[in-house]
Amino acid sequence: MTRKIPDSTVRRLSHYLRSLEGFQEPGGTVSSEELAARGQTTAAQVRKDLSHFGSFGKRGLGYRVDELRAHLRSILGIDRRWRVALVGAGRIGLALFEYPAFRARGYDCVAIFDPDPEKVGTVRAGLVVHDPSGFEDAVRDLGIELVILAVPEGAAQEMAGRAVEAGVKGILNFAPIRLNVPPLVPVEDVNLVMELEALSFAITQAGHEE
Amino acid sequence: MTRKIPDSTVRRLSHYLRSLEGFQEPGGTVSSEELAARGQTTAAQVRKDLSHFGSFGKRGLGYRVDELRAHLRSILGIDRRWRVALVGAGRIGLALFEYPAFRARGYDCVAIFDPDPEKVGTVRAGLVVHDPSGFEDAVRDLGIELVILAVPEGAAQEMAGRAVEAGVKGILNFAPIRLNVPPLVPVEDVNLVMELEALSFAITQAGHEE
DNA sequence: CGCGGCTTGTGAAAAACTTCACGAATGTAG
DNA sequence: CTACATTCGTGAAGTTTTTCACAAGCCGCG
């Protein structure tokens, strides 16, 4: 039933879920048209996206809000909780770890690692900072499945390799390099400079356009 | 020459630029093959991407590193400096503003706004935090062109509207909503929860795959 | 100068993704 | 019960993006 899902579809599924959570009456229904209106897409796209995973709507009626919400959670793999470790206790990493939306969405911050001796032993975001030497043990003992990798560029590949070796299942990578990991371990890259560059490109381009 | 550039192309251009900066001898040359190797793409894709903007290479030789670098900077619109304001002095916004890579890439942080009376007047990331009431004046007086919008969901649309009205040219949006702005003003969305969801989707999916 | 080894730039082919359009369900009203 | 107004699910058509393949250009060497 589910073969190769476009990346863009997954992003939209997240959007749909977020839209559904904005609804007041969870017992109500919503049409593909309404769902498309929030979310900058079309009704056909909404239906096509969902059809990859099953038939969740009722013809003539639409989708039941609470039902679709549950389906989306299950599809996105957040009908459970995930144990997340932060590697790199810099400003950005810590800011993320304290971001309440993460926990609300099913992601539990369980450990922080940083090699800086000044940070090791101190408490950040409610957790003691550990030296990376203990990383592998922690992955096993705490059941860490996801890693937020927010270390300097030079250390990213090494820590990614160790994470994979230790059995981590996915990496959210903030370092501006393409990590070399086995294809079974998904990596999501977040590159904020790149986002700004996309902005200045679009602005500059608007001038050249005709 | 430049019509409709795919979004994915722009992202790759950023990557190419970053790869080029890793080179030691700026007088040397690089082939599309080498550039593709870093960056998770193909040589043909590199050439196609660049061909949208001109012919920068020499057949039989490749691209001159320093030359291509300059071209990419110009294409991405970072052969100049941009004046950026932070709206929302929360943890994430501040962490970004202190991120040294921004300045290094041509983005200058020039002002911070936040309505919290406890923050107004204090110094963060080297700048005094101002109340948003002075936002429009600051845009004009400081020549602010880009806004990093890192406010709570509820305030995002209002501040986006004010930014556009004040003449801001682009918005980097961290709020998890689609901003409603005129199509001439580009918006880049950064949604970290969505990135994590893409990860757990990929992990979960790997199980269902067959 | 002419030849051979490379590597670009680019139409054309292939693949991926989105939009269209319509049959099939579903609920409502008369 | 039938007619009607909706709205989903989905193959087919259309569009966009990627990949392919090859002619054309460049360099070095004899």
Tab-separated table of C-alpha atoms (C1' of nucleotides) in Angstrom:
chain	number	residue	atom	x	y	z
A	1	MET	CA	0.000	0.000	0.000
A	2	THR	CA	2.699	2.449	0.875
A	3	ARG	CA	5.572	2.412	-1.546
A	4	LYS	CA	7.629	5.506	-2.122
A	5	ILE	CA	6.187	8.561	-0.481
A	6	PRO	CA	7.384	11.919	-1.806
A	7	ASP	CA	9.164	14.057	0.658
A	8	SER	CA	6.776	16.875	-0.025
A	9	THR	CA	3.863	14.661	0.922
A	10	VAL	CA	5.339	13.975	4.338
A	11	ARG	CA	5.768	17.689	4.957
A	12	ARG	CA	2.165	18.276	4.035
A	13	LEU	CA	0.972	15.506	6.314
A	14	SER	CA	2.610	17.336	9.198
A	15	HIS	CA	0.775	20.451	8.143
A	16	TYR	CA	-2.547	18.704	7.985
A	17	LEU	CA	-2.033	17.363	11.453
A	18	ARG	CA	-1.190	20.793	12.761
A	19	SER	CA	-4.271	22.231	11.105
A	20	LEU	CA	-6.469	19.553	12.612
A	21	GLU	CA	-5.181	20.372	16.055
A	22	GLY	CA	-6.440	23.882	15.613
A	23	PHE	CA	-9.995	22.623	15.415
A	24	GLN	CA	-12.327	23.228	18.283
A	25	GLU	CA	-14.849	20.437	17.913
A	26	PRO	CA	-12.918	17.238	17.531
A	27	GLY	CA	-16.091	15.302	16.806
A	28	GLY	CA	-16.756	17.324	13.665
A	29	THR	CA	-15.710	16.710	10.125
A	30	VAL	CA	-13.471	18.534	7.701
A	31	SER	CA	-13.364	18.419	3.917
A	32	SER	CA	-10.268	18.175	1.774
A	33	GLU	CA	-11.196	21.637	0.572
A	34	GLU	CA	-11.031	23.125	4.074
A	35	LEU	CA	-7.838	21.304	4.870
A	36	ALA	CA	-6.313	22.615	1.678
A	37	ALA	CA	-7.276	26.184	2.476
A	38	ARG	CA	-5.034	26.256	5.505
A	39	GLY	CA	-1.792	24.868	4.207
A	40	GLN	CA	-1.338	26.441	0.826
A	41	THR	CA	-2.332	23.465	-1.289
A	42	THR	CA	-5.279	22.022	-3.203
A	43	ALA	CA	-8.097	19.691	-2.265
A	44	ALA	CA	-6.942	17.128	-4.813
A	45	GLN	CA	-3.483	17.178	-3.292
A	46	VAL	CA	-4.852	16.553	0.165
A	47	ARG	CA	-6.850	13.577	-1.035
A	48	LYS	CA	-3.951	12.182	-3.034
A	49	ASP	CA	-1.601	12.541	-0.090
A	50	LEU	CA	-3.936	10.693	2.211
A	51	SER	CA	-4.784	8.051	-0.353
A	52	HIS	CA	-1.235	6.767	-0.173
A	53	PHE	CA	-2.056	5.419	3.250
A	54	GLY	CA	-5.669	4.377	3.063
A	55	SER	CA	-9.210	5.725	2.817
A	56	PHE	CA	-9.916	7.859	5.794
A	57	GLY	CA	-12.815	9.958	4.576
A	58	LYS	CA	-16.485	9.499	3.934
A	59	ARG	CA	-17.799	10.593	0.555
A	60	GLY	CA	-20.239	13.414	0.781
A	61	LEU	CA	-19.076	14.240	4.283
A	62	GLY	CA	-15.341	14.662	4.552
A	63	TYR	CA	-12.992	13.429	7.241
A	64	ARG	CA	-13.799	13.050	10.896
A	65	VAL	CA	-11.378	15.354	12.653
A	66	ASP	CA	-10.472	13.094	15.540
A	67	GLU	CA	-10.181	10.052	13.324
A	68	LEU	CA	-7.965	11.685	10.750
A	69	ARG	CA	-5.830	13.108	13.497
A	70	ALA	CA	-5.226	9.654	14.904
A	71	HIS	CA	-4.422	8.287	11.468
A	72	LEU	CA	-1.939	11.072	10.769
A	73	ARG	CA	-0.250	10.539	14.101
A	74	SER	CA	0.107	6.901	13.327
A	75	ILE	CA	1.393	7.549	9.797
A	76	LEU	CA	3.965	10.030	11.035
A	77	GLY	CA	5.048	7.631	13.728
A	78	ILE	CA	4.106	9.879	16.614
A	79	ASP	CA	1.434	7.673	18.135
A	80	ARG	CA	4.183	6.779	20.587
A	81	ARG	CA	7.026	8.569	22.342
A	82	TRP	CA	10.594	8.891	21.118
A	83	ARG	CA	13.679	9.192	23.257
A	84	VAL	CA	15.976	11.927	22.025
A	85	ALA	CA	19.521	12.880	22.929
A	86	LEU	CA	21.192	16.189	22.272
A	87	VAL	CA	24.777	15.996	21.093
A	88	GLY	CA	26.377	19.416	21.330
A	89	ALA	CA	25.191	21.716	24.101
A	90	GLY	CA	25.637	24.948	22.214
A	91	ARG	CA	23.110	27.713	22.157
A	92	ILE	CA	21.080	26.336	19.311
A	93	GLY	CA	21.011	22.791	20.567
A	94	LEU	CA	19.911	23.852	24.016
A	95	ALA	CA	17.296	26.226	22.726
A	96	LEU	CA	15.812	23.360	20.788
A	97	PHE	CA	15.914	21.012	23.704
A	98	GLU	CA	13.951	23.445	25.810
A	99	TYR	CA	11.407	23.986	23.097
A	100	PRO	CA	8.157	22.809	24.683
A	101	ALA	CA	6.603	21.784	21.377
A	102	PHE	CA	8.968	18.850	21.143
A	103	ARG	CA	7.723	17.153	24.245
A	104	ALA	CA	4.153	17.968	23.307
A	105	ARG	CA	4.657	16.132	20.051
A	106	GLY	CA	6.020	12.963	21.518
A	107	TYR	CA	9.735	13.620	21.678
A	108	ASP	CA	11.341	13.226	25.103
A	109	CYS	CA	14.723	14.787	25.774
A	110	VAL	CA	16.649	12.272	27.828
A	111	ALA	CA	20.338	13.149	27.653
A	112	ILE	CA	22.819	15.852	26.687
A	113	PHE	CA	26.420	15.372	25.584
A	114	ASP	CA	29.180	17.902	25.116
A	115	PRO	CA	32.941	17.572	25.337
A	116	ASP	CA	33.517	21.010	26.866
A	117	PRO	CA	34.858	20.402	30.412
A	118	GLU	CA	33.214	23.617	31.553
A	119	LYS	CA	29.832	22.272	30.592
A	120	VAL	CA	30.198	18.651	31.633
A	121	GLY	CA	28.496	18.142	34.957
A	122	THR	CA	26.400	21.281	34.790
A	123	VAL	CA	22.641	21.202	34.353
A	124	ARG	CA	21.128	22.460	31.110
A	125	ALA	CA	17.548	22.150	30.008
A	126	GLY	CA	16.955	20.142	33.142
A	127	LEU	CA	19.584	17.505	32.385
A	128	VAL	CA	23.183	16.966	33.442
A	129	VAL	CA	25.627	17.428	30.588
A	130	HIS	CA	27.738	14.335	29.990
A	131	ASP	CA	31.018	13.826	28.228
A	132	PRO	CA	30.611	12.102	24.861
A	133	SER	CA	32.793	9.236	26.050
A	134	GLY	CA	29.721	7.812	27.712
A	135	PHE	CA	27.555	8.197	24.648
A	136	GLU	CA	27.362	4.584	23.503
A	137	ASP	CA	26.454	3.320	26.962
A	138	ALA	CA	23.760	5.936	27.298
A	139	VAL	CA	22.216	5.014	23.986
A	140	ARG	CA	21.875	1.468	25.183
A	141	ASP	CA	20.840	2.198	28.749
A	142	LEU	CA	18.401	4.987	28.018
A	143	GLY	CA	17.032	3.562	24.807
A	144	ILE	CA	17.939	6.611	22.773
A	145	GLU	CA	16.529	6.403	19.265
A	146	LEU	CA	16.951	9.898	17.901
A	147	VAL	CA	19.886	12.264	18.065
A	148	ILE	CA	19.843	15.990	17.591
A	149	LEU	CA	23.295	16.688	16.286
A	150	ALA	CA	24.286	20.264	16.978
A	151	VAL	CA	28.069	20.144	17.076
A	152	PRO	CA	30.644	22.092	15.087
A	153	GLU	CA	31.148	21.018	11.515
A	154	GLY	CA	34.402	19.247	12.265
A	155	ALA	CA	32.925	16.904	14.853
A	156	ALA	CA	29.657	16.119	13.092
A	157	GLN	CA	30.722	13.176	10.952
A	158	GLU	CA	32.495	11.435	13.774
A	159	MET	CA	29.574	11.736	16.159
A	160	ALA	CA	27.132	10.693	13.461
A	161	GLY	CA	29.156	7.568	12.856
A	162	ARG	CA	29.246	6.772	16.537
A	163	ALA	CA	25.520	7.351	16.831
A	164	VAL	CA	24.759	4.977	13.999
A	165	GLU	CA	27.160	2.412	15.350
A	166	ALA	CA	25.502	2.660	18.748
A	167	GLY	CA	22.128	1.884	17.207
A	168	VAL	CA	20.492	5.281	16.914
A	169	LYS	CA	17.658	5.171	14.398
A	170	GLY	CA	17.600	8.718	13.060
A	171	ILE	CA	19.551	11.975	13.142
A	172	LEU	CA	18.417	15.577	13.033
A	173	ASN	CA	21.539	17.270	11.760
A	174	PHE	CA	22.302	20.957	12.271
A	175	ALA	CA	25.858	20.830	10.964
A	176	PRO	CA	26.226	22.251	7.480
A	177	ILE	CA	27.594	19.074	5.920
A	178	ARG	CA	26.097	16.004	4.336
A	179	LEU	CA	26.573	13.217	6.811
A	180	ASN	CA	27.815	9.935	5.486
A	181	VAL	CA	25.645	7.281	7.126
A	182	PRO	CA	24.154	3.991	5.972
A	183	PRO	CA	20.984	4.512	3.936
A	184	LEU	CA	18.843	2.755	6.516
A	185	VAL	CA	19.419	5.558	9.008
A	186	PRO	CA	17.441	8.617	7.962
A	187	VAL	CA	19.009	12.027	8.395
A	188	GLU	CA	17.136	15.313	8.281
A	189	ASP	CA	19.285	18.349	7.646
A	190	VAL	CA	18.459	21.738	9.063
A	191	ASN	CA	20.582	24.468	7.627
A	192	LEU	CA	19.546	27.915	8.669
A	193	VAL	CA	22.087	29.760	6.587
A	194	MET	CA	20.686	27.952	3.581
A	195	GLU	CA	17.214	29.164	4.431
A	196	LEU	CA	18.405	32.740	4.553
A	197	GLU	CA	20.186	32.237	1.264
A	198	ALA	CA	16.974	30.972	-0.295
A	199	LEU	CA	15.388	34.205	0.895
A	200	SER	CA	18.009	36.505	-0.527
A	201	PHE	CA	17.962	34.489	-3.729
A	202	ALA	CA	14.205	34.951	-4.073
A	203	ILE	CA	14.463	38.662	-3.363
A	204	THR	CA	17.341	39.177	-5.750
A	205	GLN	CA	15.678	37.070	-8.398
A	206	ALA	CA	12.518	39.129	-8.271
A	207	GLY	CA	14.573	42.000	-9.567
A	208	HIS	CA	15.969	40.047	-12.503
A	209	GLU	CA	12.615	38.556	-13.409
A	210	GLU	CA	10.674	40.216	-16.153
B	1	MET	CA	18.024	33.472	-19.047
B	2	THR	CA	16.629	32.780	-15.624
B	3	ARG	CA	12.976	31.837	-15.603
B	4	LYS	CA	11.556	29.555	-12.963
B	5	ILE	CA	14.208	28.012	-10.797
B	6	PRO	CA	13.233	24.930	-8.824
B	7	ASP	CA	13.442	25.282	-5.114
B	8	SER	CA	15.631	22.213	-4.954
B	9	THR	CA	18.091	23.864	-7.294
B	10	VAL	CA	18.486	26.834	-4.974
B	11	ARG	CA	19.190	24.534	-2.055
B	12	ARG	CA	21.816	22.741	-4.050
B	13	LEU	CA	23.451	26.001	-5.066
B	14	SER	CA	23.929	26.770	-1.392
B	15	HIS	CA	25.531	23.390	-0.985
B	16	TYR	CA	27.880	23.919	-3.870
B	17	LEU	CA	28.964	27.216	-2.413
B	18	ARG	CA	29.608	25.636	0.949
B	19	SER	CA	31.612	22.867	-0.687
B	20	LEU	CA	33.681	25.365	-2.604
B	21	GLU	CA	34.534	27.192	0.565
B	22	GLY	CA	36.103	24.037	1.874
B	23	PHE	CA	38.717	24.150	-0.847
B	24	GLN	CA	42.268	25.004	0.003
B	25	GLU	CA	43.625	26.334	-3.267
B	26	PRO	CA	41.179	28.883	-4.549
B	27	GLY	CA	43.052	29.177	-7.818
B	28	GLY	CA	42.397	25.539	-8.663
B	29	THR	CA	39.566	23.990	-10.581
B	30	VAL	CA	36.813	21.568	-9.712
B	31	SER	CA	34.741	19.323	-11.944
B	32	SER	CA	31.028	18.785	-11.738
B	33	GLU	CA	31.864	15.236	-10.723
B	34	GLU	CA	33.820	16.382	-7.677
B	35	LEU	CA	31.200	18.907	-6.730
B	36	ALA	CA	28.530	16.237	-6.971
B	37	ALA	CA	30.462	13.866	-4.745
B	38	ARG	CA	30.181	16.214	-1.809
B	39	GLY	CA	26.551	17.120	-1.766
B	40	GLN	CA	24.717	13.915	-2.505
B	41	THR	CA	23.869	14.604	-6.122
B	42	THR	CA	25.024	13.847	-9.657
B	43	ALA	CA	27.397	15.574	-12.035
B	44	ALA	CA	24.619	16.117	-14.553
B	45	GLN	CA	22.520	17.766	-11.892
B	46	VAL	CA	25.331	20.129	-10.970
B	47	ARG	CA	25.783	21.160	-14.567
B	48	LYS	CA	22.067	21.569	-15.142
B	49	ASP	CA	21.705	23.655	-12.000
B	50	LEU	CA	24.482	25.989	-13.025
B	51	SER	CA	23.332	26.172	-16.631
B	52	HIS	CA	20.211	28.018	-15.531
B	53	PHE	CA	22.400	30.999	-14.804
B	54	GLY	CA	25.122	30.899	-17.417
B	55	SER	CA	28.209	29.000	-18.514
B	56	PHE	CA	30.752	29.131	-15.772
B	57	GLY	CA	32.950	26.183	-16.641
B	58	LYS	CA	35.609	25.368	-19.205
B	59	ARG	CA	35.190	22.131	-21.134
B	60	GLY	CA	37.900	19.666	-20.453
B	61	LEU	CA	38.871	21.537	-17.319
B	62	GLY	CA	35.991	22.112	-14.970
B	63	TYR	CA	35.133	25.209	-12.975
B	64	ARG	CA	37.616	27.615	-11.474
B	65	VAL	CA	36.963	27.504	-7.756
B	66	ASP	CA	37.249	31.194	-7.026
B	67	GLU	CA	35.284	32.145	-10.107
B	68	LEU	CA	32.421	29.769	-9.445
B	69	ARG	CA	32.350	30.885	-5.853
B	70	ALA	CA	31.890	34.475	-6.900
B	71	HIS	CA	29.174	33.526	-9.363
B	72	LEU	CA	27.281	31.507	-6.748
B	73	ARG	CA	27.487	34.357	-4.272
B	74	SER	CA	26.065	36.670	-6.846
B	75	ILE	CA	23.307	34.248	-7.847
B	76	LEU	CA	22.276	33.695	-4.244
B	77	GLY	CA	22.285	37.404	-3.630
B	78	ILE	CA	24.990	37.332	-0.984
B	79	ASP	CA	27.551	39.385	-2.833
B	80	ARG	CA	26.355	42.177	-0.569
B	81	ARG	CA	25.248	42.520	3.039
B	82	TRP	CA	21.701	42.228	4.344
B	83	ARG	CA	20.274	43.976	7.375
B	84	VAL	CA	18.287	41.606	9.538
B	85	ALA	CA	15.991	42.182	12.493
B	86	LEU	CA	14.917	39.626	15.038
B	87	VAL	CA	11.292	39.748	16.064
B	88	GLY	CA	10.782	37.668	19.185
B	89	ALA	CA	13.662	37.427	21.632
B	90	GLY	CA	12.958	33.913	22.785
B	91	ARG	CA	15.597	31.271	23.170
B	92	ILE	CA	15.549	30.116	19.601
B	93	GLY	CA	15.533	33.541	18.087
B	94	LEU	CA	18.430	34.685	20.237
B	95	ALA	CA	20.437	31.552	19.610
B	96	LEU	CA	20.089	32.205	15.905
B	97	PHE	CA	21.028	35.816	16.220
B	98	GLU	CA	24.230	34.904	17.972
B	99	TYR	CA	25.068	32.274	15.404
B	100	PRO	CA	28.353	33.507	13.941
B	101	ALA	CA	27.759	31.877	10.560
B	102	PHE	CA	25.056	34.405	9.794
B	103	ARG	CA	27.342	37.380	9.914
B	104	ALA	CA	30.013	35.461	8.056
B	105	ARG	CA	27.557	34.887	5.249
B	106	GLY	CA	26.534	38.480	4.803
B	107	TYR	CA	23.645	38.852	7.214
B	108	ASP	CA	23.982	41.617	9.786
B	109	CYS	CA	21.833	41.564	12.878
B	110	VAL	CA	20.777	45.136	13.505
B	111	ALA	CA	17.782	45.103	15.857
B	112	ILE	CA	15.765	42.968	18.255
B	113	PHE	CA	12.099	43.387	19.142
B	114	ASP	CA	10.065	41.745	21.865
B	115	PRO	CA	6.982	42.911	23.742
B	116	ASP	CA	7.978	41.376	27.065
B	117	PRO	CA	8.577	44.324	29.455
B	118	GLU	CA	11.175	42.283	31.301
B	119	LYS	CA	13.240	42.001	28.167
B	120	VAL	CA	12.716	45.474	26.705
B	121	GLY	CA	15.767	47.576	27.453
B	122	THR	CA	18.057	44.694	28.245
B	123	VAL	CA	20.945	43.727	26.019
B	124	ARG	CA	20.804	40.429	24.130
B	125	ALA	CA	23.166	39.244	21.472
B	126	GLY	CA	24.844	42.622	21.740
B	127	LEU	CA	21.733	44.641	20.974
B	128	VAL	CA	19.175	46.443	23.101
B	129	VAL	CA	15.765	44.788	22.965
B	130	HIS	CA	13.070	47.179	21.760
B	131	ASP	CA	9.336	47.136	22.090
B	132	PRO	CA	7.584	46.244	18.825
B	133	SER	CA	5.822	49.585	18.818
B	134	GLY	CA	8.959	51.059	17.336
B	135	PHE	CA	9.247	48.414	14.667
B	136	GLU	CA	8.086	50.389	11.634
B	137	ASP	CA	10.369	53.308	12.419
B	138	ALA	CA	13.320	51.004	12.864
B	139	VAL	CA	12.705	49.303	9.545
B	140	ARG	CA	12.886	52.660	7.870
B	141	ASP	CA	15.735	54.137	9.891
B	142	LEU	CA	17.965	51.079	9.954
B	143	GLY	CA	17.173	49.868	6.466
B	144	ILE	CA	15.964	46.488	7.657
B	145	GLU	CA	15.313	44.158	4.745
B	146	LEU	CA	14.943	40.752	6.349
B	147	VAL	CA	13.073	39.679	9.433
B	148	ILE	CA	13.618	36.563	11.473
B	149	LEU	CA	10.190	35.931	12.921
B	150	ALA	CA	10.452	33.864	16.073
B	151	VAL	CA	7.321	34.788	17.988
B	152	PRO	CA	4.535	32.597	19.355
B	153	GLU	CA	2.060	31.284	16.841
B	154	GLY	CA	-0.614	33.743	17.831
B	155	ALA	CA	1.487	36.823	17.135
B	156	ALA	CA	3.146	35.660	13.936
B	157	GLN	CA	0.565	36.740	11.381
B	158	GLU	CA	0.180	40.196	12.863
B	159	MET	CA	3.907	40.852	12.965
B	160	ALA	CA	4.347	39.447	9.471
B	161	GLY	CA	1.728	41.826	8.194
B	162	ARG	CA	3.374	44.756	9.901
B	163	ALA	CA	6.747	43.747	8.521
B	164	VAL	CA	5.447	43.596	4.978
B	165	GLU	CA	3.633	46.870	5.406
B	166	ALA	CA	6.809	48.459	6.682
B	167	GLY	CA	8.669	47.398	3.568
B	168	VAL	CA	10.559	44.330	4.710
B	169	LYS	CA	11.625	42.267	1.701
B	170	GLY	CA	11.696	38.742	3.107
B	171	ILE	CA	10.758	36.746	6.197
B	172	LEU	CA	12.369	33.744	7.821
B	173	ASN	CA	9.457	32.290	9.736
B	174	PHE	CA	9.811	30.002	12.716
B	175	ALA	CA	6.159	30.007	13.690
B	176	PRO	CA	4.337	26.832	12.716
B	177	ILE	CA	1.778	28.531	10.502
B	178	ARG	CA	1.604	29.532	6.886
B	179	LEU	CA	1.903	33.289	6.833
B	180	ASN	CA	-0.470	35.166	4.632
B	181	VAL	CA	1.646	37.756	2.828
B	182	PRO	CA	1.641	39.191	-0.671
B	183	PRO	CA	3.339	36.899	-3.160
B	184	LEU	CA	6.097	39.401	-3.827
B	185	VAL	CA	7.466	38.961	-0.334
B	186	PRO	CA	9.196	35.601	-0.030
B	187	VAL	CA	8.791	33.629	3.174
B	188	GLU	CA	10.938	30.694	4.208
B	189	ASP	CA	9.439	28.455	6.826
B	190	VAL	CA	11.527	26.619	9.363
B	191	ASN	CA	9.581	24.080	11.337
B	192	LEU	CA	11.656	21.935	13.582
B	193	VAL	CA	8.849	19.759	14.811
B	194	MET	CA	8.105	18.944	11.205
B	195	GLU	CA	11.694	17.872	10.686
B	196	LEU	CA	11.500	15.496	13.605
B	197	GLU	CA	8.231	14.156	12.265
B	198	ALA	CA	9.851	13.493	8.916
B	199	LEU	CA	12.453	11.494	10.813
B	200	SER	CA	10.016	9.380	12.774
B	201	PHE	CA	8.006	8.880	9.613
B	202	ALA	CA	11.045	7.579	7.771
B	203	ILE	CA	11.968	5.283	10.648
B	204	THR	CA	8.458	3.973	11.052
B	205	GLN	CA	8.052	3.568	7.322
B	206	ALA	CA	11.185	1.482	7.068
B	207	GLY	CA	9.407	-1.104	9.175
B	208	HIS	CA	6.326	-1.186	6.931
B	209	GLU	CA	8.354	-1.308	3.749
B	210	GLU	CA	8.897	-4.699	2.229
C	1	DC	C1'	49.160	21.685	-36.382
C	2	DG	C1'	46.451	17.578	-35.441
C	3	DC	C1'	45.148	14.068	-32.258
C	4	DG	C1'	43.404	12.224	-27.901
C	5	DG	C1'	41.799	12.517	-23.334
C	6	DC	C1'	38.669	15.200	-20.504
C	7	DT	C1'	34.689	17.798	-19.135
C	8	DT	C1'	31.130	21.087	-20.029
C	9	DG	C1'	26.459	22.505	-21.772
C	10	DT	C1'	22.129	20.925	-23.387
C	11	DG	C1'	18.313	18.847	-26.026
C	12	DA	C1'	15.764	14.708	-25.446
C	13	DA	C1'	14.149	10.816	-22.619
C	14	DA	C1'	12.683	9.265	-18.227
C	15	DA	C1'	10.901	9.731	-13.772
C	16	DA	C1'	8.496	12.072	-10.212
C	17	DC	C1'	4.954	14.887	-8.763
C	18	DT	C1'	0.605	17.590	-9.209
C	19	DT	C1'	-3.711	18.592	-11.194
C	20	DC	C1'	-7.813	17.187	-13.466
C	21	DA	C1'	-12.071	15.035	-13.939
C	22	DC	C1'	-15.328	11.824	-12.998
C	23	DG	C1'	-17.508	7.536	-10.956
C	24	DA	C1'	-18.967	5.942	-6.519
C	25	DA	C1'	-20.521	6.751	-1.749
C	26	DT	C1'	-22.979	9.190	1.661
C	27	DG	C1'	-26.420	11.933	3.841
C	28	DT	C1'	-30.705	14.948	3.310
C	29	DA	C1'	-35.090	16.458	1.930
C	30	DG	C1'	-39.300	15.766	-0.045
D	1	DC	C1'	-38.074	5.501	-1.881
D	2	DT	C1'	-36.131	8.691	-5.107
D	3	DA	C1'	-33.823	12.727	-6.382
D	4	DC	C1'	-30.249	15.746	-5.153
D	5	DA	C1'	-26.254	18.017	-3.347
D	6	DT	C1'	-21.830	16.772	-1.493
D	7	DT	C1'	-17.243	15.024	-1.278
D	8	DC	C1'	-14.048	11.211	-1.486
D	9	DG	C1'	-10.801	8.110	-4.074
D	10	DT	C1'	-8.340	7.417	-8.181
D	11	DG	C1'	-6.833	6.570	-13.038
D	12	DA	C1'	-5.404	9.597	-16.619
D	13	DA	C1'	-3.454	13.865	-18.228
D	14	DG	C1'	-0.380	17.459	-17.513
D	15	DT	C1'	3.596	19.611	-15.521
D	16	DT	C1'	7.973	19.787	-13.353
D	17	DT	C1'	12.391	17.916	-12.224
D	18	DT	C1'	16.009	14.646	-12.905
D	19	DT	C1'	18.779	11.700	-15.676
D	20	DC	C1'	20.858	10.432	-19.968
D	21	DA	C1'	23.767	10.794	-23.744
D	22	DC	C1'	26.468	13.107	-26.849
D	23	DA	C1'	28.337	17.020	-29.659
D	24	DA	C1'	31.380	20.822	-28.847
D	25	DG	C1'	35.219	23.004	-26.637
D	26	DC	C1'	39.590	23.016	-24.183
D	27	DC	C1'	44.370	21.483	-23.026
D	28	DG	C1'	48.656	19.241	-23.648
D	29	DC	C1'	51.740	16.718	-26.343
D	30	DG	C1'	54.232	14.995	-30.136
